[in-house]
Coordinates of C-alpha atoms in Angstrom, one line a residue:
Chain A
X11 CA 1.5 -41.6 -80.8
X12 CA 0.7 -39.1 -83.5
X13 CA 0.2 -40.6 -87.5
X14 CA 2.1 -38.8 -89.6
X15 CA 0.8 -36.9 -91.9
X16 CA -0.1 -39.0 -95.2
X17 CA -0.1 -37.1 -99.1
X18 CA -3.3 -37.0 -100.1
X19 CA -3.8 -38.9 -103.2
X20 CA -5.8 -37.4 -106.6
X21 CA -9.3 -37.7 -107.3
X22 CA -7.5 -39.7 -110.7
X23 CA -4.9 -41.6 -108.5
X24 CA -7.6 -42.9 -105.9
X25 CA -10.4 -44.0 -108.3
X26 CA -7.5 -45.5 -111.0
X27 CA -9.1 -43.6 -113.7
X28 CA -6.3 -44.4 -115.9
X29 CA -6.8 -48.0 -115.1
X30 CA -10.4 -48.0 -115.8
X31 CA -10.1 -46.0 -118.7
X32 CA -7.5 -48.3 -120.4
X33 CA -9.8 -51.4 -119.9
X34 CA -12.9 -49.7 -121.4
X35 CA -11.1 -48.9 -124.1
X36 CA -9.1 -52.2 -124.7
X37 CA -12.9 -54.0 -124.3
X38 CA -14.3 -51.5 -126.8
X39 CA -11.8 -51.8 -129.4
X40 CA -11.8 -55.8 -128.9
X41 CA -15.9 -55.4 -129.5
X42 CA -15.1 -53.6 -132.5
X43 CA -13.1 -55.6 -134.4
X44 CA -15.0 -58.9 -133.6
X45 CA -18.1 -56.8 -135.1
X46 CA -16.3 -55.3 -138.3
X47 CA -14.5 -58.3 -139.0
X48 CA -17.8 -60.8 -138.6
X49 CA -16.5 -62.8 -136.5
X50 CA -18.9 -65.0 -134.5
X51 CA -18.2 -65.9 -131.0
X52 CA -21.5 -67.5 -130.7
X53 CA -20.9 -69.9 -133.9
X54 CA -17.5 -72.3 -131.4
X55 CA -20.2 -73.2 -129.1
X56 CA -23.1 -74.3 -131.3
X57 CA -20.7 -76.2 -133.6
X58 CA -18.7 -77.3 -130.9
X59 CA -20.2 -80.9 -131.7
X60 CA -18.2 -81.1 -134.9
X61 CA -15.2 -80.5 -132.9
X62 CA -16.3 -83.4 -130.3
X63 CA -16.9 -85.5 -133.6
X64 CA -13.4 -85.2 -134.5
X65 CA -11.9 -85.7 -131.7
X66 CA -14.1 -89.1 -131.0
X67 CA -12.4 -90.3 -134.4
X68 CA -8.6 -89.2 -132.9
X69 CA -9.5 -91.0 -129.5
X70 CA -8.0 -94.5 -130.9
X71 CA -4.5 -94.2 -131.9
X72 CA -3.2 -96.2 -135.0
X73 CA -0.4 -97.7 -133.1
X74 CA 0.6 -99.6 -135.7
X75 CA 1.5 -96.4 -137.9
X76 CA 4.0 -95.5 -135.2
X77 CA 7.4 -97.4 -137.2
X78 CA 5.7 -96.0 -140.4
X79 CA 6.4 -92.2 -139.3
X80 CA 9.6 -93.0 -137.7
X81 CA 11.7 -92.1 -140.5
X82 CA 9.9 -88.9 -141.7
X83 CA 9.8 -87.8 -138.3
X84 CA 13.6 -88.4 -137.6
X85 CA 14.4 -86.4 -141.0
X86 CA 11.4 -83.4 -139.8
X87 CA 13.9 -83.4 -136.8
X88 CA 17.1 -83.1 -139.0
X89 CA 15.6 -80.0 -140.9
X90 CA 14.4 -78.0 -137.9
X91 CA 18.1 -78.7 -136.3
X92 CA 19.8 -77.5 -139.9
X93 CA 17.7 -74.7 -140.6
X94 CA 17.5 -73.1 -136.6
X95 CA 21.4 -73.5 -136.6
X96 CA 21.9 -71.8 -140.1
X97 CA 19.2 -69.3 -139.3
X98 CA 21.1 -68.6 -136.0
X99 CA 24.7 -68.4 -137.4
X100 CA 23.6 -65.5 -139.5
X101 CA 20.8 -63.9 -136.8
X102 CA 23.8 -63.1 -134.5
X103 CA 25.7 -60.4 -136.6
X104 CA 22.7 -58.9 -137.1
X105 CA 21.3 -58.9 -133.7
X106 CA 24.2 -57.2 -132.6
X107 CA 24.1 -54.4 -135.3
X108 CA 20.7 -53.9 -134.7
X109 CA 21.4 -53.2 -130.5
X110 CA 20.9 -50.1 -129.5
X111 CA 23.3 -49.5 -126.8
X112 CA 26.0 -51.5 -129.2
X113 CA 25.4 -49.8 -132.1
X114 CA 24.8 -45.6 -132.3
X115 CA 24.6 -45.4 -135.7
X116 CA 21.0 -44.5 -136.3
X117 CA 21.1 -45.1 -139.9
X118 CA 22.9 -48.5 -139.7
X119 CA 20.3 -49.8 -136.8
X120 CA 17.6 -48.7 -139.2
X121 CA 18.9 -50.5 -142.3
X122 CA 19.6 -53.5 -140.4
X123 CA 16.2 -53.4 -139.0
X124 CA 14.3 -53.0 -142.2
X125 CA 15.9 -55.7 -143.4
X126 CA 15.0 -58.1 -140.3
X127 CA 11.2 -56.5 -140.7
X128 CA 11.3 -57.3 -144.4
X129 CA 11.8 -61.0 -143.5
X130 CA 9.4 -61.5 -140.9
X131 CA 7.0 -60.3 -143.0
X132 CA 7.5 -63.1 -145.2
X133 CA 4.8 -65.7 -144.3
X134 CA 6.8 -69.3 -144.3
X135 CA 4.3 -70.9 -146.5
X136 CA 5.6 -68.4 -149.1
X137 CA 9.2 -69.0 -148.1
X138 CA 8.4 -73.1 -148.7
X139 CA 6.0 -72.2 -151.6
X140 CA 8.9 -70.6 -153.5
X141 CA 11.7 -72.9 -152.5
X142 CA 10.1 -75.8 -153.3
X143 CA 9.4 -74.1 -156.8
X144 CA 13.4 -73.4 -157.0
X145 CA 14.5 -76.6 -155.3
X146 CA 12.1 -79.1 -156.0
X147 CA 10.0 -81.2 -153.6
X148 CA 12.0 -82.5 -150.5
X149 CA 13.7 -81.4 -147.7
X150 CA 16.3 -78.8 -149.0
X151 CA 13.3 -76.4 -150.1
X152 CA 12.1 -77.3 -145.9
X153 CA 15.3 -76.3 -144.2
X154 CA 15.6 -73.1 -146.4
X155 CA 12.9 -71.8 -145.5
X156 CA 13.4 -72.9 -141.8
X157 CA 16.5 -71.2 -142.0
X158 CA 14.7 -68.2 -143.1
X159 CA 12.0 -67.8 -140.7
X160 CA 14.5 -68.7 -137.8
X161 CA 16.7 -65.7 -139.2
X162 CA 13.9 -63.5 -138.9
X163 CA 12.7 -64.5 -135.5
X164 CA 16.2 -65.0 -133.3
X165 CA 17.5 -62.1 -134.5
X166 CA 14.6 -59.5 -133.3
X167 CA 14.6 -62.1 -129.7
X168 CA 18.4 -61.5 -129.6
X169 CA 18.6 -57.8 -130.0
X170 CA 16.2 -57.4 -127.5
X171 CA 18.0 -59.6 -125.2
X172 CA 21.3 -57.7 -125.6
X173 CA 19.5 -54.4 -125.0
X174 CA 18.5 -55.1 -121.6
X175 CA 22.3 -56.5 -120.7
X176 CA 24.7 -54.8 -117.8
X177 CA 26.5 -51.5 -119.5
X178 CA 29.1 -52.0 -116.8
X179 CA 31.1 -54.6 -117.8
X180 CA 31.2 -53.2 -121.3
X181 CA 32.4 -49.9 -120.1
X182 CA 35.6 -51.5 -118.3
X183 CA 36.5 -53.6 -121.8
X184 CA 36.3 -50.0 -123.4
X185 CA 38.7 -48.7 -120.9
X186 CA 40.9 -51.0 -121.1
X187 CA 42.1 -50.8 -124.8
X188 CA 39.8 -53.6 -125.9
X189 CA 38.4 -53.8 -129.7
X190 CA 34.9 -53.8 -130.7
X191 CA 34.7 -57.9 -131.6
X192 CA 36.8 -58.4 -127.8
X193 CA 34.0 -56.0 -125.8
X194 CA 31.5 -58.2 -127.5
X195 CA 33.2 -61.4 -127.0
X196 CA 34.0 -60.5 -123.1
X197 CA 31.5 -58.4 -122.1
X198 CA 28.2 -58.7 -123.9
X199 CA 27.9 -62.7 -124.8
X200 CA 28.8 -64.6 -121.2
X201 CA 25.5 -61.8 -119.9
X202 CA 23.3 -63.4 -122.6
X203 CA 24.8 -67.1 -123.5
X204 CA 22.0 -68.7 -121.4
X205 CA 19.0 -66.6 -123.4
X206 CA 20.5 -67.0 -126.2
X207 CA 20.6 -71.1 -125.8
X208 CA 16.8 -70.9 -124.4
X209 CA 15.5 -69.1 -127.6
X210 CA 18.0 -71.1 -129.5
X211 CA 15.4 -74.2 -128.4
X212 CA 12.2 -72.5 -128.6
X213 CA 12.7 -71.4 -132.1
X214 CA 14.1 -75.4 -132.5
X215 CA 10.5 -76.0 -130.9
X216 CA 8.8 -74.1 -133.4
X217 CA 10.2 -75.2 -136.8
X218 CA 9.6 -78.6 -135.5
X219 CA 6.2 -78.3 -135.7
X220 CA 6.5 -75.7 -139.0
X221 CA 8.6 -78.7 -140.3
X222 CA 5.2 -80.4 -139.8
X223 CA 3.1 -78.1 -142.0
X224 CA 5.7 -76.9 -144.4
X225 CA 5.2 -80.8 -145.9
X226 CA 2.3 -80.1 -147.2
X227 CA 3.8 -77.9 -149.9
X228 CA 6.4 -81.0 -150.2
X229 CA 9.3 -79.7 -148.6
X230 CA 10.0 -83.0 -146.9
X231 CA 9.5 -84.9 -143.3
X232 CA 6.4 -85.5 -141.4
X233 CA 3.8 -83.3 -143.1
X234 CA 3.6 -85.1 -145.8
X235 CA 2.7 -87.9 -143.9
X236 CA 0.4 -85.4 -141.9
X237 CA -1.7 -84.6 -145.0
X238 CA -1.6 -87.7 -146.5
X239 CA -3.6 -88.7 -143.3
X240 CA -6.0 -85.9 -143.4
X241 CA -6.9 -86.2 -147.0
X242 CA -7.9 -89.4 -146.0
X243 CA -10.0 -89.0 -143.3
X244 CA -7.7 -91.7 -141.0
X245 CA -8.0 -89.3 -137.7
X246 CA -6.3 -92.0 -135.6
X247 CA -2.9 -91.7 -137.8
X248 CA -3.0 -88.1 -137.6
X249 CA -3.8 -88.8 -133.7
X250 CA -0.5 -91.0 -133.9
X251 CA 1.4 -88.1 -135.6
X252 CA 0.3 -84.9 -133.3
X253 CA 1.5 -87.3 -130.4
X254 CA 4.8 -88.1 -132.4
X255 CA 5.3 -84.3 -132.1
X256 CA 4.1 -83.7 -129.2
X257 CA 7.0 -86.6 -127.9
X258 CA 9.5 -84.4 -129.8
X259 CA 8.6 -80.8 -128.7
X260 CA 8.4 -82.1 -125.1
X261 CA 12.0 -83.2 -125.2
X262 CA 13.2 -79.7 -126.6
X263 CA 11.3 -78.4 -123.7
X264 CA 13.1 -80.4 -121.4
X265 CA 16.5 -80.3 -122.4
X266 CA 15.6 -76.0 -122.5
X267 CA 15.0 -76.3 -119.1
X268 CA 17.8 -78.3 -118.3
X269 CA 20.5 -76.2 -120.3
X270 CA 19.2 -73.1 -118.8
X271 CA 19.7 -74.1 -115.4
X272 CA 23.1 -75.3 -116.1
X273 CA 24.5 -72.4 -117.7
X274 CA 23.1 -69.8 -115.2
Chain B
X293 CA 58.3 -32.3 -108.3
X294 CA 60.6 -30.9 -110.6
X295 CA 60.0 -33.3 -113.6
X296 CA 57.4 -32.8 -116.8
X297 CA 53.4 -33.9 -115.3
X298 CA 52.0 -36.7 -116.8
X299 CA 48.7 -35.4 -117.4
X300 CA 47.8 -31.5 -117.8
X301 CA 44.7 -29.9 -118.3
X302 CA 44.2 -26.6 -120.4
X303 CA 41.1 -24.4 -120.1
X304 CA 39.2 -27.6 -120.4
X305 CA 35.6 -27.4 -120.8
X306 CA 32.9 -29.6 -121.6
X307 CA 29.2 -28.8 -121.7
X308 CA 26.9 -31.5 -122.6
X309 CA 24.2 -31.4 -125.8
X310 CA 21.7 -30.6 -123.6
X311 CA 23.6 -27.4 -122.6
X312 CA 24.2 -28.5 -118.9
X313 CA 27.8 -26.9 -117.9
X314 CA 30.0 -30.4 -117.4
X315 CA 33.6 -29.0 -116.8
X316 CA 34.3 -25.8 -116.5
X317 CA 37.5 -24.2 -117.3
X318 CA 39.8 -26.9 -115.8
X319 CA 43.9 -25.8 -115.8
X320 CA 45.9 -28.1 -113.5
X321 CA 48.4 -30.3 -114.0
X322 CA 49.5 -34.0 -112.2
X323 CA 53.1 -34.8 -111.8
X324 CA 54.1 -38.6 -112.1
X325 CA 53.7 -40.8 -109.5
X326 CA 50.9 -38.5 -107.5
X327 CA 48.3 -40.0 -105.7
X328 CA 45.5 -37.7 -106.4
X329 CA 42.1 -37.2 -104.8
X330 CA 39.1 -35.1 -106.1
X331 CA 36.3 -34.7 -104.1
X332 CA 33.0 -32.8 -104.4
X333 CA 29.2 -33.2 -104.0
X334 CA 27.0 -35.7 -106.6
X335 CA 26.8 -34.0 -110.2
X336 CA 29.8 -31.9 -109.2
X337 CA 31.7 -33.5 -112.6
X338 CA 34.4 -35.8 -110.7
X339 CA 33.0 -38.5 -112.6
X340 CA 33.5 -36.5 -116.1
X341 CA 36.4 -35.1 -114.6
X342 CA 38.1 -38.9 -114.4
X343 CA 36.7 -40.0 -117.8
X344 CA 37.9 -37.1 -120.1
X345 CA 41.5 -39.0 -118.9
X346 CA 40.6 -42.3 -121.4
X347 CA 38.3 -40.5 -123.6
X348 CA 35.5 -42.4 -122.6
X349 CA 34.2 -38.7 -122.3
X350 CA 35.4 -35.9 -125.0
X351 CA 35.3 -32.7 -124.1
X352 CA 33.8 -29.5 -125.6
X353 CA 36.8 -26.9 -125.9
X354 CA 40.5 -27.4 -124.6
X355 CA 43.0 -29.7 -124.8
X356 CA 44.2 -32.8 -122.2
X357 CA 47.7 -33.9 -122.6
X358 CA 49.0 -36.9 -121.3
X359 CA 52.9 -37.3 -121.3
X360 CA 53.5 -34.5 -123.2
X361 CA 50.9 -35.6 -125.9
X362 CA 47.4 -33.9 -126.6
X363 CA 44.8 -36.6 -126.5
X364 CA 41.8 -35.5 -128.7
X365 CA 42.3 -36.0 -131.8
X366 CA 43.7 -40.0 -130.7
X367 CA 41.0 -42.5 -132.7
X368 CA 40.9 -46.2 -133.3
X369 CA 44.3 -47.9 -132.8
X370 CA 45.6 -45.2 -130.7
X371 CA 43.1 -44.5 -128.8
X372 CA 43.1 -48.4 -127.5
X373 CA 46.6 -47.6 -126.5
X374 CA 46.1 -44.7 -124.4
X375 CA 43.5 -46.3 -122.8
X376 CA 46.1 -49.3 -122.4
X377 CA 48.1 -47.2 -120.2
X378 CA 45.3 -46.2 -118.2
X379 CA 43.5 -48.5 -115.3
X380 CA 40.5 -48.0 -114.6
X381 CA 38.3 -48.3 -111.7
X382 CA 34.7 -48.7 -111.2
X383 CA 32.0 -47.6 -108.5
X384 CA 30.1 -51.2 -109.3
X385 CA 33.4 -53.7 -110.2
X386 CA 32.0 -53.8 -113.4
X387 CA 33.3 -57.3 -113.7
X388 CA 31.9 -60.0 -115.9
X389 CA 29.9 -61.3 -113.0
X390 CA 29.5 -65.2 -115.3
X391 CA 32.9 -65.6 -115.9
X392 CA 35.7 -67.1 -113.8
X393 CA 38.2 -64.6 -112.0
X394 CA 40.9 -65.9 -114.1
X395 CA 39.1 -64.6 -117.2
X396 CA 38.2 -61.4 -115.8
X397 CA 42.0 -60.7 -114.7
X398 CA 43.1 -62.2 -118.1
X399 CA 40.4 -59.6 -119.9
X400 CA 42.5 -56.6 -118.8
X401 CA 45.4 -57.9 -121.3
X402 CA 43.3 -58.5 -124.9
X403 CA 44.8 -55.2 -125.8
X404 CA 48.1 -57.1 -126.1
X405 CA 46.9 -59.1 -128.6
X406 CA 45.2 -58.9 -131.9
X407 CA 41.3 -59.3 -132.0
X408 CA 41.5 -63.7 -133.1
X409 CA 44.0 -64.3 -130.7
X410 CA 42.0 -62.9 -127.7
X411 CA 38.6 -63.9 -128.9
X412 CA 40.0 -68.0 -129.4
X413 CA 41.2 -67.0 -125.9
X414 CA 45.1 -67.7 -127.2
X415 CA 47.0 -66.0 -124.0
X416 CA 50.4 -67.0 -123.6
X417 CA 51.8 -69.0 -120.4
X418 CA 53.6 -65.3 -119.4
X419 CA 50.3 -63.6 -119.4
X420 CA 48.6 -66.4 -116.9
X421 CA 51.5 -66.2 -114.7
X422 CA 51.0 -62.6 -114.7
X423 CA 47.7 -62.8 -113.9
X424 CA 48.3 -64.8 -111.3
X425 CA 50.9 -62.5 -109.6
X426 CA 48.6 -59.9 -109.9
X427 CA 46.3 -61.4 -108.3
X428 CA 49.4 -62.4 -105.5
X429 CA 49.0 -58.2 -105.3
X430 CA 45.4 -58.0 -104.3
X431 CA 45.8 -61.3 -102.2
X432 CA 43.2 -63.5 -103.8
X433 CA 45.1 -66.1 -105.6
X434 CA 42.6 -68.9 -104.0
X435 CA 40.3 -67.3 -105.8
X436 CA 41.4 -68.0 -109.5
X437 CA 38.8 -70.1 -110.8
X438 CA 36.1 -68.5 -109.2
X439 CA 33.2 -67.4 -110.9
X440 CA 32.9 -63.3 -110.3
X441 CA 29.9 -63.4 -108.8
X442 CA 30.5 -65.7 -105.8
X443 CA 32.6 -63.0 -104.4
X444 CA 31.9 -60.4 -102.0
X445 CA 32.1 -56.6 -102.9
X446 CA 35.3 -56.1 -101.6
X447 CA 37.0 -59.4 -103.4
X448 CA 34.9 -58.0 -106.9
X449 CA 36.8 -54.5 -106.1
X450 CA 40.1 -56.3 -105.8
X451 CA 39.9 -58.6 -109.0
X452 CA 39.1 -55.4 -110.9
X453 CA 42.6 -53.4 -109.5
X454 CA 44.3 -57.1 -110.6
X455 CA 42.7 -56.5 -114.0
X456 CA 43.8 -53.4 -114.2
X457 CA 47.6 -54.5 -113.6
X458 CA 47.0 -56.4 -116.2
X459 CA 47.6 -53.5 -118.6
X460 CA 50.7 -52.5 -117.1
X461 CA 48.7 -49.1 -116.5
X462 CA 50.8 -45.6 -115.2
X463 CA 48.2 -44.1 -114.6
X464 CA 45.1 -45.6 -112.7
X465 CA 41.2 -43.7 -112.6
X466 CA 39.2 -44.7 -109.8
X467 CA 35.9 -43.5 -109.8
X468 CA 34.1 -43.6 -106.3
X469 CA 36.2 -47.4 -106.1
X470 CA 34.9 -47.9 -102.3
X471 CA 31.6 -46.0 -102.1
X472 CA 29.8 -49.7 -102.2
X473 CA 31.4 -51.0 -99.8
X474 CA 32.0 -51.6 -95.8
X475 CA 34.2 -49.3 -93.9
X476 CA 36.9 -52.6 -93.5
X477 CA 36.9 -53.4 -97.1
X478 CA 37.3 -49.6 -98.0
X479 CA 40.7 -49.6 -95.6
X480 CA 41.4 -52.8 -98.3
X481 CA 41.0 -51.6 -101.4
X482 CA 42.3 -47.8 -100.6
X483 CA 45.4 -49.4 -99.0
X484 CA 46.2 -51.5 -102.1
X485 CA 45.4 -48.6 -104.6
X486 CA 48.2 -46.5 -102.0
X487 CA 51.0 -49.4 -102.6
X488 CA 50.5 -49.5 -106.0
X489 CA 51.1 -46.1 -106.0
X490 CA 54.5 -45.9 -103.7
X491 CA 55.8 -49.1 -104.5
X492 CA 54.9 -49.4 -108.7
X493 CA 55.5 -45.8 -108.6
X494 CA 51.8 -45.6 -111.0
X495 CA 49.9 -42.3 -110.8
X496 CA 46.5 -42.7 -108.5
X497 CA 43.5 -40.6 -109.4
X498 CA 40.4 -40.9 -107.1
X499 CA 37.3 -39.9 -106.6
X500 CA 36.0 -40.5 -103.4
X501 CA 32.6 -38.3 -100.9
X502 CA 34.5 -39.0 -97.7
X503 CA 36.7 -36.4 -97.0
X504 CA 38.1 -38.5 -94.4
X505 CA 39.6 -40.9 -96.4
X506 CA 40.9 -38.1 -98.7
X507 CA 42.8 -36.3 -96.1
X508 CA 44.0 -40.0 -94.9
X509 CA 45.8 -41.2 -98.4
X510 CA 45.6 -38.6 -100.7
X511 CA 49.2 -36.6 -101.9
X512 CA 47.0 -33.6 -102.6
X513 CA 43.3 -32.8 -102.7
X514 CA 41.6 -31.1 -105.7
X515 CA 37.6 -30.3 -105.1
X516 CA 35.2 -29.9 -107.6
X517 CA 32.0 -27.6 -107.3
X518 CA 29.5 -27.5 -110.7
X519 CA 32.2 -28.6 -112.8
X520 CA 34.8 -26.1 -112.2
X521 CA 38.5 -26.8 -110.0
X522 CA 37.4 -24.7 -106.3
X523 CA 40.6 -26.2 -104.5
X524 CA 43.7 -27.5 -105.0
X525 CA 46.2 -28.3 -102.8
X526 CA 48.6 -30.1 -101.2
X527 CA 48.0 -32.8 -98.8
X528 CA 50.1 -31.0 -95.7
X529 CA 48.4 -27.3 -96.1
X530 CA 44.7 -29.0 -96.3
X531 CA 42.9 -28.2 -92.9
X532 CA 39.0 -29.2 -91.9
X533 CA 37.8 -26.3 -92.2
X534 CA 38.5 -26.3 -96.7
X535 CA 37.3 -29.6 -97.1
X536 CA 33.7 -28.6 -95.3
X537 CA 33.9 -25.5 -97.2
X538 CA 33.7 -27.4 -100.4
X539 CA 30.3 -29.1 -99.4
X540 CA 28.8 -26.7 -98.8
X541 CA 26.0 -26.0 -101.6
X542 CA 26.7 -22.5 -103.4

C-alpha cells in the first residue's frame, strides 16, 4: 500500500508560532503590570503567617452565636430573593432589545447597551452608599441596590444567551404570520428558559453574599452582624457566619443543579 | 388552466448588498392548485426564489403578485396576513425542539389571535381539535404530547406540514423539505405534501436536488441556474435529458 500524499504543513503551522507567540506575550504583559502596579508576589508568602494566625482564631466556631444570626441571615436571604427577582423582571426587556439577531436596529442595540454599561459600571458599594443616604439604614436601601446590580449583570448574561439560540425556529414563527412578542414568546424563550433559571440562581448566589457586605454600609441583614464581629476581633463568630453562608450558597447551588436538569 | 394564477412574477430581480446577482429577471406565473417543483444546483437562488413568496426576502426591482395583489409594499398587519396564507416548509423542521408537539401544531394558529391571547396560550377548544385533525393528516396523533425533540426526522417534518395546516395556508413553500432525510421518509413527507395538494386543492411549491423525485410528483418543473428561470415546463413534455442539462455547471 502506497500513503497518500499528506499537505505539507508551514514552517508557522508546524512550530505553533502563533501559539508561542500569544503566551510570550500574555506572560510579558502579566510581568508588566505586576511591576508597574508594585505589586509583590513575594510579600503572600512571607506574611503568609498572619494569614495562618487568623485562621487559628476562626478554627473554633462560636456555636452558640448560631440562633443569634438566624434572623439577620433569614432577612439577608429575603433581600437577595427581592432584589434578583426585581432586577430580573426589568433585565429581560432589555436583554432582548439588546440581542443582536432580535433586534437590527443598530442605534437602538447601542442605546440600550450604554445604558446596561452605565450600570455595571456602578460599583454596589456606591449603589448601597447612596441608597442608604436616600432610604435610611435597613434593608430597603439593600434590596435596591441588589436590584440594581442584578439588573446590570442578568441582562448582559441574558443577551448573550439569546445570541447563541437556534434561528430556525424563529424563522418558521415569522412565516407563519406571528407578531414580534409571539416569535419571542414561542420561539426564543422555551431555547433559553433553562439558562435563563441557572443564571437566575447564580446571580441569587451572588447577592447573597453582597447582601453580606452591603451591611456594612447598614443596608440590613447579616453584614451587620459580619462587621460587628470583625470590629471586635471575635474570629470564631465571624467563623460561624462565613459557614452560615456558606450553608445558604450551597443550597442555591443545589437547587441550580437540580432545576437545570429538570427543565432540560 | 384557464383561471387567474395565484402568484406571478414580473421581471423580478434581486441582487444582494454585496452585489452578488440573487434573482435574475424572473417572469412566470403559477395557476392555483399547482404542484410546483424548482430545481437547480446549491446557490442557484431556489431558496431566494421560495422566500421572495412571504417576504421573508424583498427583492431588488420588480413586482410579485399574489392573487391579483402586488406584495411589496405589504408591512406590519398585512404583511402577517399574507404570510398567514402561506405554509411554510423548512430543510431542518425548524420546530421548537423543547416544546410538546401539541404546542408546536397549536404555534402555526397565533396569527388568529391577538398578541395576549396567544402569549397566555388562550386557544379555543376549535383550534385544539383542529390541531388534532391535522395531525390525523400527517398520521401522528399518538404523538400529541410529545416533546419535538423525541421524534425522528421524518415525524419532526410531519408536525411542521401539521403546523402549517394550522394556518389554513393556499399556498405552501417547501424549501428542500426531504433533503435530511431517509429515502422512506422522503416517499412520506412528499406523498403527504402531494394529497394536500389534490385533495385540499392548496398550491405546492418545492424545492428539492433530486430530479427524480421531481419528475415523480411535480405538475411541472421550473429550473433555476445563477438566479435566473433556465426551464419551465410541464410535467408530461420533461424528458432526462433537460433535467441533466440543468446540472450541468455553465
Amino acid at each position: 500500500m502506497t500513503t497518500p500524499e499528506i499537505p505539507q504543513r508551514s514552517w508557522s503551522q508546524r512550530w505553533h508560532v502563533k501559539a508561542v507567540g500569544w503566551t510570550a506575550l500574555l506572560v510579558a504583559l502579566l510581568m508588566g503590570s505586576s511591576k508597574m502596579t508594585g505589586v509583590d508576589v513575594g510579600m503572600f508568602f512571607s506574611n503568609f503567617d498572619q494569614f495562618t494566625n487568623l485562621l487559628v482564631r476562626m478554627s473554633q466556631p462560636a456555636w452558640s452565636y448560631v440562633p443569634i444570626i438566624i434572623q439577620p441571615l433569614y432577612e439577608t436571604i429575603q433581600m437577595a430573593i427581592l432584589g434578583t427577582t426585581i432586577g430580573t423582571v426589568f433585565a429581560v426587556p432589555f436583554a432582548v432589545l439588546a440581542a443582536s439577531n432580535l433586534v437590527h436596529n443598530r442605534w437602538l442595540r447601542g442605546i440600550i447597551r450604554l445604558i446596561l454599561d452605565l450600570v455595571r459600571t456602578l460599583p454596589d458599594l456606591l449603589l448601597a452608599a447612596i441608597f442608604v443616604a436616600i432610604f435610611g439604614i435597613g434593608s430597603t436601601a439593600g434590596v435596591i441596590t441588589l436590584a440594581i446590580f442584578s439588573f446590570g449583570m442578568i441582562s448582559k448574561l441574558f443577551y448573550e444567551v439569546i445570541e447563541t439560540i437556534d434561528m430556525g425556529p424563529l424563522e418558521a414563527m415569522e412565516s407563519v404570520g406571528a407578531s414580534k412578542v409571539t416569535i419571542i414568546w414561542y420561539a426564543v424563550l422555551p431555547q433559553i428558559m433553562n439558562q435563563f433559571v441557572s443564571y437566575f440562581l447564580y446571580t441569587l448566589e451572588i447577592n447573597v453574599r453582597a447582601s453580606t457586605v452591603l451591611g456594612y454600609l447598614g443596608a440590613g441583614g447579616i453584614g451587620v452582624f459580619l462587621q460587628r464581629s470583625l470590629s471586635e476581633f471575635d474570629y470564631n463568630k465571624t467563623a460561624v457566619i462565613i459557614l452560615a453562608t456558606l450553608v445558604v450558597v450551597m443550597v442555591i447551588d443545589g437547587v441550580s443543579n437540580h432545576l437545570r436538569r429538570v427543565l432540560l | 388552466m384557464d383561471q387567474q394564477p395565484i402568484i406571478s412574477f414580473k421581471n423580478v430581480n434581486k441582487i444582494y448588498n454585496n452585489g452578488t446577482v440573487g434573482l435574475k429577471d424572473i417572469n412566470f406565473d403559477i395557476p392555483r392548485g399547482e404542484f410546483l417543483v424548482v430545481v437547480g444546483l446549491s446557490g442557484a437562488g431556489k431558496s431566494t426564489l421560495l422566500r421572495t413568496i412571504n417576504r421573508m426576502h424583498e427583492i431588488s426591482s420588480g413586482e410579485i403578485t399574489i392573487e391579483n395583489e402586488p406584495i411589496s409594499d405589504y408591512k406590519g398587519q398585512s404583511l402577517r396576513l399574507l404570510r398567514r396564507k402561506i405554509g411554510m416548509i423548512f430543510q431542518d423542521f425548524n420546530l421548537i425542539k423543547r416544546s410538546t408537539v401539541q404546542r408546536n401544531v397549536l404555534s402555526g394558529r397565533v396569527s388568529y389571535y391577538p398578541t395576549w391571547k396567544s402569549v397566555l396560550n388562550l386557544f379555543s377548544a376549535a383550534d385544539k381539535d383542529r390541531a388534532i385533525h391535522a395531525l390525523e393528516r400527517v398520521n401522528l396523533t399518538e404523538k400529541l404530547y410529545t416533546r419535538a425533540d423525541e421524534l425522528s426526522g421524518g415525524q419532526q417534518q410531519r408536525v411542521a406540514i401539521a403546523r402549517t395546516l394550522m394556518q389554513d395556508p393556499k399556498v405552501i413553500l417547501a424549501d428542500e423539505p426531504v433533503a435530511s432525510l431517509d429515502p422512506l421518509t422522503t416517499q412520506t413527507v412528499m406523498d403527504i405534501l402531494k394529497r394536500l395538494n389534490q385533495e385540499d386543492g392548496i398550491t405546492v411549491i418545492v424545492n428539492l436536488h433530486s430530479v427524480a423525485l421531481a419528475r415523480q410528483y411535480a405538475d411541472r418543473i421550473v429550473g433555476l441556474r445563477a438566479g435566473a428561470v433556465v426551464y419551465d415546463k410541464a410535467i408530461a413534455d420533461v424528458t432526462e435529458a433537460d433535467l441533466t442539462k440543468i446540472y450541468q455547471t455553465a
